[in-house]
PDB file of C-alpha atoms in Angstrom:
ATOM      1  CA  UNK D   1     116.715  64.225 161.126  1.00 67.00           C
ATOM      2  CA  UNK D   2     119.008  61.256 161.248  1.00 74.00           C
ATOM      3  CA  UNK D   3     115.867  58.617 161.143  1.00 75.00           C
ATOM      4  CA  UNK D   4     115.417  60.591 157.912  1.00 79.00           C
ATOM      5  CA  UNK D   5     119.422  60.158 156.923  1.00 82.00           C
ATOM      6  CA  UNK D   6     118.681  56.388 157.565  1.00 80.00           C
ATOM      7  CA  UNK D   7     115.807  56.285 155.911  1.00 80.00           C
ATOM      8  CA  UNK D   8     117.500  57.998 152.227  1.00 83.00           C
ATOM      9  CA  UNK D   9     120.447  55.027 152.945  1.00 86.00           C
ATOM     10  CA  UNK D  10     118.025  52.113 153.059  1.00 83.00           C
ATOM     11  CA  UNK D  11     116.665  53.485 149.849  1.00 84.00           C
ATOM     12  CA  UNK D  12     119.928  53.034 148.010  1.00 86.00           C
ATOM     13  CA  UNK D  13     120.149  49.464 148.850  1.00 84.00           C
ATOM     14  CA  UNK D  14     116.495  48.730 147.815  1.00 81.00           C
ATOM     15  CA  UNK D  15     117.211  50.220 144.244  1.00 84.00           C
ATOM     16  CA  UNK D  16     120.582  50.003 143.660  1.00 81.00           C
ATOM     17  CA  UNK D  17     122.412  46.527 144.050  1.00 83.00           C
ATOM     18  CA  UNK D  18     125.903  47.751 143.434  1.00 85.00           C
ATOM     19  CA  UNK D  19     125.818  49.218 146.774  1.00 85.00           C
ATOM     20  CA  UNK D  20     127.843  47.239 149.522  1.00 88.00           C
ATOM     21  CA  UNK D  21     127.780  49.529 152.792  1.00 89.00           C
ATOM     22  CA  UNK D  22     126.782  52.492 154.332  1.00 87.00           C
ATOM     23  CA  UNK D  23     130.024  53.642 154.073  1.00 90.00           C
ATOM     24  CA  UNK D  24     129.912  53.623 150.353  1.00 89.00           C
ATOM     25  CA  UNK D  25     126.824  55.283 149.938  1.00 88.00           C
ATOM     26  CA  UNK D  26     127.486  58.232 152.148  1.00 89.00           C
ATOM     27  CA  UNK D  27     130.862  58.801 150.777  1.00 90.00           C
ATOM     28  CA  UNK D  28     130.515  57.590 147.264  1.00 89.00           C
ATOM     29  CA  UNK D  29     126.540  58.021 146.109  1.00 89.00           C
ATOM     30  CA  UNK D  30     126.318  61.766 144.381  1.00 91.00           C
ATOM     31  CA  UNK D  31     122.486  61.408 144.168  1.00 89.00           C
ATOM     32  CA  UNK D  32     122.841  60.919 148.488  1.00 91.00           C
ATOM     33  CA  UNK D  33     124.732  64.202 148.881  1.00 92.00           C
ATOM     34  CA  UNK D  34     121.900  66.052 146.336  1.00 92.00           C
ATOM     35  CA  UNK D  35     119.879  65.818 148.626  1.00 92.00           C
ATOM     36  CA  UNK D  36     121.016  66.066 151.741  1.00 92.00           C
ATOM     37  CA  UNK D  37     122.493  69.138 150.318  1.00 94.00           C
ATOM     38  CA  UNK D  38     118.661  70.114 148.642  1.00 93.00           C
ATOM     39  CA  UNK D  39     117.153  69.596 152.115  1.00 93.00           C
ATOM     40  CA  UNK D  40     119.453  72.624 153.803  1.00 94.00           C
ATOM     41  CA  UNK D  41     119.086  74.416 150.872  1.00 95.00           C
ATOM     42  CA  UNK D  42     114.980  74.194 150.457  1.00 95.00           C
ATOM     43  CA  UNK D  43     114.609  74.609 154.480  1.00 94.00           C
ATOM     44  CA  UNK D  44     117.069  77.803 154.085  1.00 95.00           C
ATOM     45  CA  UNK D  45     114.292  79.071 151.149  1.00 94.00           C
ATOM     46  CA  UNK D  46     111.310  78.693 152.841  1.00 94.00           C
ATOM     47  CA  UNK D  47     112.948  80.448 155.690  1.00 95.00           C
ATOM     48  CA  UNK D  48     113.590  83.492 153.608  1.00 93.00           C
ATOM     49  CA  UNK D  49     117.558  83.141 152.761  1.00 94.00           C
ATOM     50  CA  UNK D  50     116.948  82.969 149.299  1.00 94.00           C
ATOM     51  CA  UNK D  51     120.595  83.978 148.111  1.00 95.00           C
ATOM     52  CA  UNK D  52     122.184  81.411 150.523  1.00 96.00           C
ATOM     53  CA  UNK D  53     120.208  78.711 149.378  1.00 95.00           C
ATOM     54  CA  UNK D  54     120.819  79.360 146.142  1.00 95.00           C
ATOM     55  CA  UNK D  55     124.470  79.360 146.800  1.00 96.00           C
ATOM     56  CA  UNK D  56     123.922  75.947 148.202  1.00 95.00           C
ATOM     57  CA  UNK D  57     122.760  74.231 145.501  1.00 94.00           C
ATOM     58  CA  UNK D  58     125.236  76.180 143.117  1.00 95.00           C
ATOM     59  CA  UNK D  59     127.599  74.479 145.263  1.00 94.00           C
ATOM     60  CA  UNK D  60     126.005  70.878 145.102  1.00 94.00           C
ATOM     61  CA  UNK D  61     125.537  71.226 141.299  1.00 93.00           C
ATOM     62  CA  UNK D  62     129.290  71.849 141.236  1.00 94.00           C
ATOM     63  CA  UNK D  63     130.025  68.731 143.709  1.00 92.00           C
ATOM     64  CA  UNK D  64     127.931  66.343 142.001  1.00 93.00           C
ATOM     65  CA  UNK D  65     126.491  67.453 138.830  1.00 93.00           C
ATOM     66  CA  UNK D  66     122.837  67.713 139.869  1.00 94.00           C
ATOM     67  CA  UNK D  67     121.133  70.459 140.050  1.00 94.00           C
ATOM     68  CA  UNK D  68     118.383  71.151 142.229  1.00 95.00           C
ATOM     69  CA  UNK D  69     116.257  74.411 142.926  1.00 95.00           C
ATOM     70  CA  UNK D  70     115.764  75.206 146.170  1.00 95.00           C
ATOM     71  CA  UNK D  71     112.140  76.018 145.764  1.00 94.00           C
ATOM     72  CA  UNK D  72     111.734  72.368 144.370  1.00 94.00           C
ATOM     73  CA  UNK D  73     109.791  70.507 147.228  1.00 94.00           C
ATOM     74  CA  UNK D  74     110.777  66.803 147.339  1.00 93.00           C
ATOM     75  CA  UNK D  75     109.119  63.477 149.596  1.00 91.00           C
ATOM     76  CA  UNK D  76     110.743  61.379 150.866  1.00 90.00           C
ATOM     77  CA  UNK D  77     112.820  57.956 149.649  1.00 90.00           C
ATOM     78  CA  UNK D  78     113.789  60.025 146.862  1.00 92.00           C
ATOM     79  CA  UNK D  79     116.270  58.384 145.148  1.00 91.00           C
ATOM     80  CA  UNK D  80     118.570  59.977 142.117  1.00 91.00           C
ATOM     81  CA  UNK D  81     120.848  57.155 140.318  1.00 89.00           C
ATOM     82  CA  UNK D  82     124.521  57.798 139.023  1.00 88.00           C
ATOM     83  CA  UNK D  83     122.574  61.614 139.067  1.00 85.00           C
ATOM     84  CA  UNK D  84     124.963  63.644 136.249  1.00 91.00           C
ATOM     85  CA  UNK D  85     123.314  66.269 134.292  1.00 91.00           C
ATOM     86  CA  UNK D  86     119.580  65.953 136.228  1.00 94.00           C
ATOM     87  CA  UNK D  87     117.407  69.079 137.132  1.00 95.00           C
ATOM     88  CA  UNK D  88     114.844  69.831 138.964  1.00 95.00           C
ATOM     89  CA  UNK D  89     112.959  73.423 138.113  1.00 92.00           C
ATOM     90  CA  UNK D  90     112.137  75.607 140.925  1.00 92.00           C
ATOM     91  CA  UNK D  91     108.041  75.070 141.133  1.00 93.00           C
ATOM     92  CA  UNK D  92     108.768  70.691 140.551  1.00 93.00           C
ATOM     93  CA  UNK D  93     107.084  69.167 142.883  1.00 94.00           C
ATOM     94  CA  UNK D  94     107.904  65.207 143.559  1.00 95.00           C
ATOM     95  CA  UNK D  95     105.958  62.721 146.160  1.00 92.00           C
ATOM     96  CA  UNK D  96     107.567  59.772 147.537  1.00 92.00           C
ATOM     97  CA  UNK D  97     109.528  56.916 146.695  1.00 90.00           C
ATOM     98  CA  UNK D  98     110.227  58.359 143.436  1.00 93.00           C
ATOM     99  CA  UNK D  99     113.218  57.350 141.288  1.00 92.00           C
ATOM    100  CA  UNK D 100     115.109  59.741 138.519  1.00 94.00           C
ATOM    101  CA  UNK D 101     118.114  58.347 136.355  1.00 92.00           C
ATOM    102  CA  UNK D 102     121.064  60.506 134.899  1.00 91.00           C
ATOM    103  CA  UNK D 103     120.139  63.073 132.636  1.00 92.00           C
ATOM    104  CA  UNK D 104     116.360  63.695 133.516  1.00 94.00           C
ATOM    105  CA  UNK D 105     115.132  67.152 133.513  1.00 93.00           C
ATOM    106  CA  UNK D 106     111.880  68.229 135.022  1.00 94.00           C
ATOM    107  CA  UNK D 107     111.685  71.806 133.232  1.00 92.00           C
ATOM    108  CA  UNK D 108     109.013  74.320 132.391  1.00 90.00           C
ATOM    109  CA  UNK D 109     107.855  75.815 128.932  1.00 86.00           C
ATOM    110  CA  UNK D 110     107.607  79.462 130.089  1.00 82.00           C
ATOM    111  CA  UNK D 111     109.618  82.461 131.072  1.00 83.00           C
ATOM    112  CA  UNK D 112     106.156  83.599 133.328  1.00 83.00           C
ATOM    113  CA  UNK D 113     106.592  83.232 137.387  1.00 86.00           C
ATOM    114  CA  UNK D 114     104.741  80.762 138.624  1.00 87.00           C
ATOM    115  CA  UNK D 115     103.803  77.114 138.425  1.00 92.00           C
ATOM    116  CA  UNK D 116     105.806  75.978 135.814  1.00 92.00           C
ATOM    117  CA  UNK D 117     107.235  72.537 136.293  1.00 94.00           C
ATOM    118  CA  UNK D 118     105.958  68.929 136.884  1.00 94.00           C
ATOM    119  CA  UNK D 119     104.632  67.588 139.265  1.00 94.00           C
ATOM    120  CA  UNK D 120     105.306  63.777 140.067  1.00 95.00           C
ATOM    121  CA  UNK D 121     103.170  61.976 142.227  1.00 94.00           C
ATOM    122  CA  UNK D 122     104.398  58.394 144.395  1.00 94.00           C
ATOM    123  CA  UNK D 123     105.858  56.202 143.001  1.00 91.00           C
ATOM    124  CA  UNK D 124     107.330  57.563 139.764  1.00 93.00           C
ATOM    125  CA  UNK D 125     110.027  56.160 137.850  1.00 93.00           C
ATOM    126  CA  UNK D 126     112.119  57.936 135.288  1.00 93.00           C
ATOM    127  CA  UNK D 127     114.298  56.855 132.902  1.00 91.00           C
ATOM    128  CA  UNK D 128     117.727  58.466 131.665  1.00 91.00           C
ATOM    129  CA  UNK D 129     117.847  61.345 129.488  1.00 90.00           C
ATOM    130  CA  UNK D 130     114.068  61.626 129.848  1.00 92.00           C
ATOM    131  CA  UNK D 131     112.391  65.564 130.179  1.00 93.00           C
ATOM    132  CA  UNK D 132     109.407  66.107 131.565  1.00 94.00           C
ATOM    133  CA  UNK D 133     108.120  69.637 130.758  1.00 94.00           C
ATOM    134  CA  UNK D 134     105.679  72.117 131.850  1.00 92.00           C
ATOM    135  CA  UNK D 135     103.092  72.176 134.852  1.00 93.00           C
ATOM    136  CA  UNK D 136     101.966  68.799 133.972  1.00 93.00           C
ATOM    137  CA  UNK D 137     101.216  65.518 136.367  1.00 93.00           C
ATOM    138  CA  UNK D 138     103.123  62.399 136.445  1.00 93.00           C
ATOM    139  CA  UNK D 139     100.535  60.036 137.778  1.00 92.00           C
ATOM    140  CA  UNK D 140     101.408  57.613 140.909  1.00 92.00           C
ATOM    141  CA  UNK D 141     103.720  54.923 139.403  1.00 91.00           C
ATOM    142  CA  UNK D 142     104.082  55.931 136.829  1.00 91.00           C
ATOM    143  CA  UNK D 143     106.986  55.366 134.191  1.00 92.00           C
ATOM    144  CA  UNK D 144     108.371  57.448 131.863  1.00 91.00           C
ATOM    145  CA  UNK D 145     111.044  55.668 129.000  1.00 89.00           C
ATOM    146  CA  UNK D 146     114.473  56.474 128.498  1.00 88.00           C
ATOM    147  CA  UNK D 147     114.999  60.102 126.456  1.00 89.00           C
ATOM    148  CA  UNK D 148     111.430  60.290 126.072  1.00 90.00           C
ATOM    149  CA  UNK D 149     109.765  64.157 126.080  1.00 92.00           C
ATOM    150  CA  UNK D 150     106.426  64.228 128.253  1.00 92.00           C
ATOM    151  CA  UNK D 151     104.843  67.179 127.799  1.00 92.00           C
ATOM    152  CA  UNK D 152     101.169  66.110 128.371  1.00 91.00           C
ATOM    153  CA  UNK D 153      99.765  64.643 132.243  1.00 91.00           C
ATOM    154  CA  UNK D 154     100.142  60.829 132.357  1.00 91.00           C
ATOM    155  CA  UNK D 155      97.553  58.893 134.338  1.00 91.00           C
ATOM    156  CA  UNK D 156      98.537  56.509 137.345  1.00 90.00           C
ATOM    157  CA  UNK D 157      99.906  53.221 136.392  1.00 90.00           C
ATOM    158  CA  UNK D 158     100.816  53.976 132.810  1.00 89.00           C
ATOM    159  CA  UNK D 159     103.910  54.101 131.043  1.00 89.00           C
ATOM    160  CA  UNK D 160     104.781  56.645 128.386  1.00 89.00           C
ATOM    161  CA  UNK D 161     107.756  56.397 125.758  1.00 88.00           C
ATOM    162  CA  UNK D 162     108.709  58.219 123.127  1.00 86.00           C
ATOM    163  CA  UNK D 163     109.096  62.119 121.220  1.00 85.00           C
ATOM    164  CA  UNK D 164     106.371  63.024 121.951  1.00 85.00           C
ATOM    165  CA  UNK D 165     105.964  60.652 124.779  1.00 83.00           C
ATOM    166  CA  UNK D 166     102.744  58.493 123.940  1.00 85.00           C
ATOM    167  CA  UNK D 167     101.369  56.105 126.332  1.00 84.00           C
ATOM    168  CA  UNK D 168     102.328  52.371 125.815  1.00 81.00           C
ATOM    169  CA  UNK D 169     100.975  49.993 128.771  1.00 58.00           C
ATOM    170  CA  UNK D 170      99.247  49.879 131.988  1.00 54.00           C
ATOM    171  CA  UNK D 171     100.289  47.462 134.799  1.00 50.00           C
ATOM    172  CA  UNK D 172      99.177  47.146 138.783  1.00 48.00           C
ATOM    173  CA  UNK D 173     100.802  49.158 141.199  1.00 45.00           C
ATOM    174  CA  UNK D 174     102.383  46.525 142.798  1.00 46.00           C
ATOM    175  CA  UNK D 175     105.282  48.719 144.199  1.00 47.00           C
ATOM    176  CA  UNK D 176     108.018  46.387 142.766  1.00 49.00           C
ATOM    177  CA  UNK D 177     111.025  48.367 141.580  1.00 46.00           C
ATOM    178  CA  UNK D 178     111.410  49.044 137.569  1.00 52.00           C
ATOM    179  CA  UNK D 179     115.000  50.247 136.115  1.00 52.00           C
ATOM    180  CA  UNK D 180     114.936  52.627 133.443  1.00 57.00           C
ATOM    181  CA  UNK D 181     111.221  52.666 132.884  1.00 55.00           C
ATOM    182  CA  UNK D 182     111.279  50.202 130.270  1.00 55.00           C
ATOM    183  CA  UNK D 183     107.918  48.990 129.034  1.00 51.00           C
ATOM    184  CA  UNK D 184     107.676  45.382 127.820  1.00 53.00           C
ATOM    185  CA  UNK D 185     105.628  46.388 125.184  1.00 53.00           C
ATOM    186  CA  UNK D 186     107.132  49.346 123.431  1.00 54.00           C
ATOM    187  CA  UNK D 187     108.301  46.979 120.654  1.00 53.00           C
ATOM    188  CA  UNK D 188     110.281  48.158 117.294  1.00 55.00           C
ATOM    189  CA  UNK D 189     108.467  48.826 114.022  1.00 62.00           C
ATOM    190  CA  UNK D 190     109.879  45.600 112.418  1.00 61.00           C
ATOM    191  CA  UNK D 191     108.911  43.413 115.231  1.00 60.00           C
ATOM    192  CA  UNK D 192     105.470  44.573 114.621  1.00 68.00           C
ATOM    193  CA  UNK D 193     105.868  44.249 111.262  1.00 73.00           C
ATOM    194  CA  UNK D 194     106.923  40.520 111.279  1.00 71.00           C
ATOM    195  CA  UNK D 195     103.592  39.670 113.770  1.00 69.00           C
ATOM    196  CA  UNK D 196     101.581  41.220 111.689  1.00 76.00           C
ATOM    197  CA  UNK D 197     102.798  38.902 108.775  1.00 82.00           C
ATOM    198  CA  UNK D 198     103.019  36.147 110.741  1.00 80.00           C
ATOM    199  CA  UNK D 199      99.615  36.590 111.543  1.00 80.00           C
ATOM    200  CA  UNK D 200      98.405  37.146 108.143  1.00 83.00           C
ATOM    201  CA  UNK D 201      99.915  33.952 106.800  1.00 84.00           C
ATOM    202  CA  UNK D 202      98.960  31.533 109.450  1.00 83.00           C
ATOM    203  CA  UNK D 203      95.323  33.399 108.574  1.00 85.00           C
ATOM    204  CA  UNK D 204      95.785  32.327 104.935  1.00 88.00           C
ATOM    205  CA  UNK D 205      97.200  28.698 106.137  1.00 84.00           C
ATOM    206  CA  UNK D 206      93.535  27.917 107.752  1.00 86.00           C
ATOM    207  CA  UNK D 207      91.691  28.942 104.910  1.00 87.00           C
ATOM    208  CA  UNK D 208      93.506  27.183 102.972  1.00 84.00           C
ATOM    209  CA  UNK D 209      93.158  24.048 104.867  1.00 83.00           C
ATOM    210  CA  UNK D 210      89.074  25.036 105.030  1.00 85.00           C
ATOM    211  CA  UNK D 211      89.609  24.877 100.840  1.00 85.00           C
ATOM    212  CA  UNK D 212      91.243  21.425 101.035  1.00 82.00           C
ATOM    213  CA  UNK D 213      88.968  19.787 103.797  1.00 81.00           C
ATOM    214  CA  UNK D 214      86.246  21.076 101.695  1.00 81.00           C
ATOM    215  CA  UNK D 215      87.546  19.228  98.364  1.00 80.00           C
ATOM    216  CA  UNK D 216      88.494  15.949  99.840  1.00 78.00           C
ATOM    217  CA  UNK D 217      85.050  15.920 101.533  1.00 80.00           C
ATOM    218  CA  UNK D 218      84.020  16.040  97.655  1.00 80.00           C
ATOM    219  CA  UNK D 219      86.184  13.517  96.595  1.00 76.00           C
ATOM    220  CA  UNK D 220      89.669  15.287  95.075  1.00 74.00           C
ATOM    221  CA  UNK D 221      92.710  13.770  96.087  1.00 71.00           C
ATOM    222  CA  UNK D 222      95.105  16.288  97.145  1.00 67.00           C
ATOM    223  CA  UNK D 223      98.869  15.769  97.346  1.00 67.00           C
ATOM    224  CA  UNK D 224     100.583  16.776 100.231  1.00 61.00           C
ATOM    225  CA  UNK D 225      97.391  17.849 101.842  1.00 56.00           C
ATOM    226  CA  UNK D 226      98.761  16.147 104.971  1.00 55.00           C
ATOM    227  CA  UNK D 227     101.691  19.000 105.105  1.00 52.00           C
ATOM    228  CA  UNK D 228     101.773  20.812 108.505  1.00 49.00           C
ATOM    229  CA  UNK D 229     101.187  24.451 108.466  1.00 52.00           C
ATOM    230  CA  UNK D 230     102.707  27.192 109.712  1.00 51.00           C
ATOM    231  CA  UNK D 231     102.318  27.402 113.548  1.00 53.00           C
ATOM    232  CA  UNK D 232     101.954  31.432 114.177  1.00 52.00           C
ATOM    233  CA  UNK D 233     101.907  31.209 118.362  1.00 54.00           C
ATOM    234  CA  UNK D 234     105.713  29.195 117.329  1.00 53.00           C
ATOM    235  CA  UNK D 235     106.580  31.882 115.148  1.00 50.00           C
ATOM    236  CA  UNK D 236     105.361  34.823 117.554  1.00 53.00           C
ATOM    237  CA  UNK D 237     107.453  33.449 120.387  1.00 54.00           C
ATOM    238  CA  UNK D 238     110.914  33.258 117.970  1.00 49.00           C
ATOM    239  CA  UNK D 239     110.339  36.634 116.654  1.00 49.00           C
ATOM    240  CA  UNK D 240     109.752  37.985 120.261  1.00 55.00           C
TER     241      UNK D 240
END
């Protein structure tokens, strides 16, 4: 039990780096006291003392403003940050080394009993205000944007953003940490905008330089033929 105490500490250091000691985060780290307080709670539910465990986590919802069911089964170096206004549904089921930020829900679409809520595999980050709905599965590391809505299964190694989340990059699963779930390509509309202009103009630029080679080959002198041109990779990297 207390390798297991040790182990949820050393997880706060890897992914937060305002912590300082273990003081702090046993004293000071809501997301800590969650779970510790989820682990009583779930090992009171499987063991039949439904009401009690429920009263548990009432309690821990009141201490630290996440809630947790106590049917919710959760791996290990689980690691909730700043943690207000997160829950997990009874039937969520999360692997390890997974990583929720404030305001995350993991909810279900249905008033029927039974499996009902997600299911994240290793490795999954979420970002703030972000709800993941229904029986659906989070594939292993797998990120999900700030206040995006997930309502369909995301494969391992993607990244999903938006209402409705849609899926916006792959990358390795390389186990290195990412805050918020931010994808380096979800750009804006404008910034696409502007590349695809960009692109379109430095297009035109070569042709027209085809037109001019081609006329000087025939013998027109062209002024200011020897202009330089619009350099799009230039542009791209300004714009970006």
């Amino acid at each position: 039990m207390f390798e297991r105490i040790k182990e949820e500490i050393a997880v706060v250091f890897e992914r937060d780096p305002a912590a300082r000691s273990n003081w702090e985060v046993v004293t000071c780290y809501p997301g800590f006291h969650a779970l510790l307080a989820h682990r009583m709670a779930h090992g009171l539910w499987t063991r039949g003392f439904k009401w009690l465990a429920r009263w548990l986590a009432h309690f821990s919802r009141w201490l630290t403003g996440i809630e947790i069911h106590p049917g919710a089964r959760i791996g290990r170096r689980f690691f909730i940050d700043h943690g207000m206004g997160v829950v997990i549904g009874e039937t969520a089921e999360i692997g390890d080394d997974c990583t929720l930020y404030h305001g995350v829900t993991l909810g279900g679409t249905t008033w029927n009993k039974g499996k009902r809520h997600p299911t994240l595999k290793n490795g999954v980050v979420i970002g703030a205000g972000a709800k993941v709905l229904g029986p659906i599965s989070i594939g292993e590391h797998a990120k999900i944007g700030s206040n995006a809505v997930v309502v369909k299964d995301v494969p391992d190694n993607a990244t999903a953003i938006g209402i409705p989340a849609r899926l916006v990059e792959s990358h390795e699963a390389t186990g290195r940490f990412a805050a918020y779930g931010i994808a380096r390509d979800a750009n804006d509309p404008v910034a696409k905008a502007m590349h695809a202009l960009i692109d379109h103009s430095a297009d035109t630029d070569k042709r027209i330089d085809q037109i001019i080679a081609e006329l000087q080959r025939l013998g027109l002198k062209i002024e200011g033929a020897d202009q330089s041109r619009l350099d799009a990779s230039n542009l791209n990297r300004i714009v970006d």
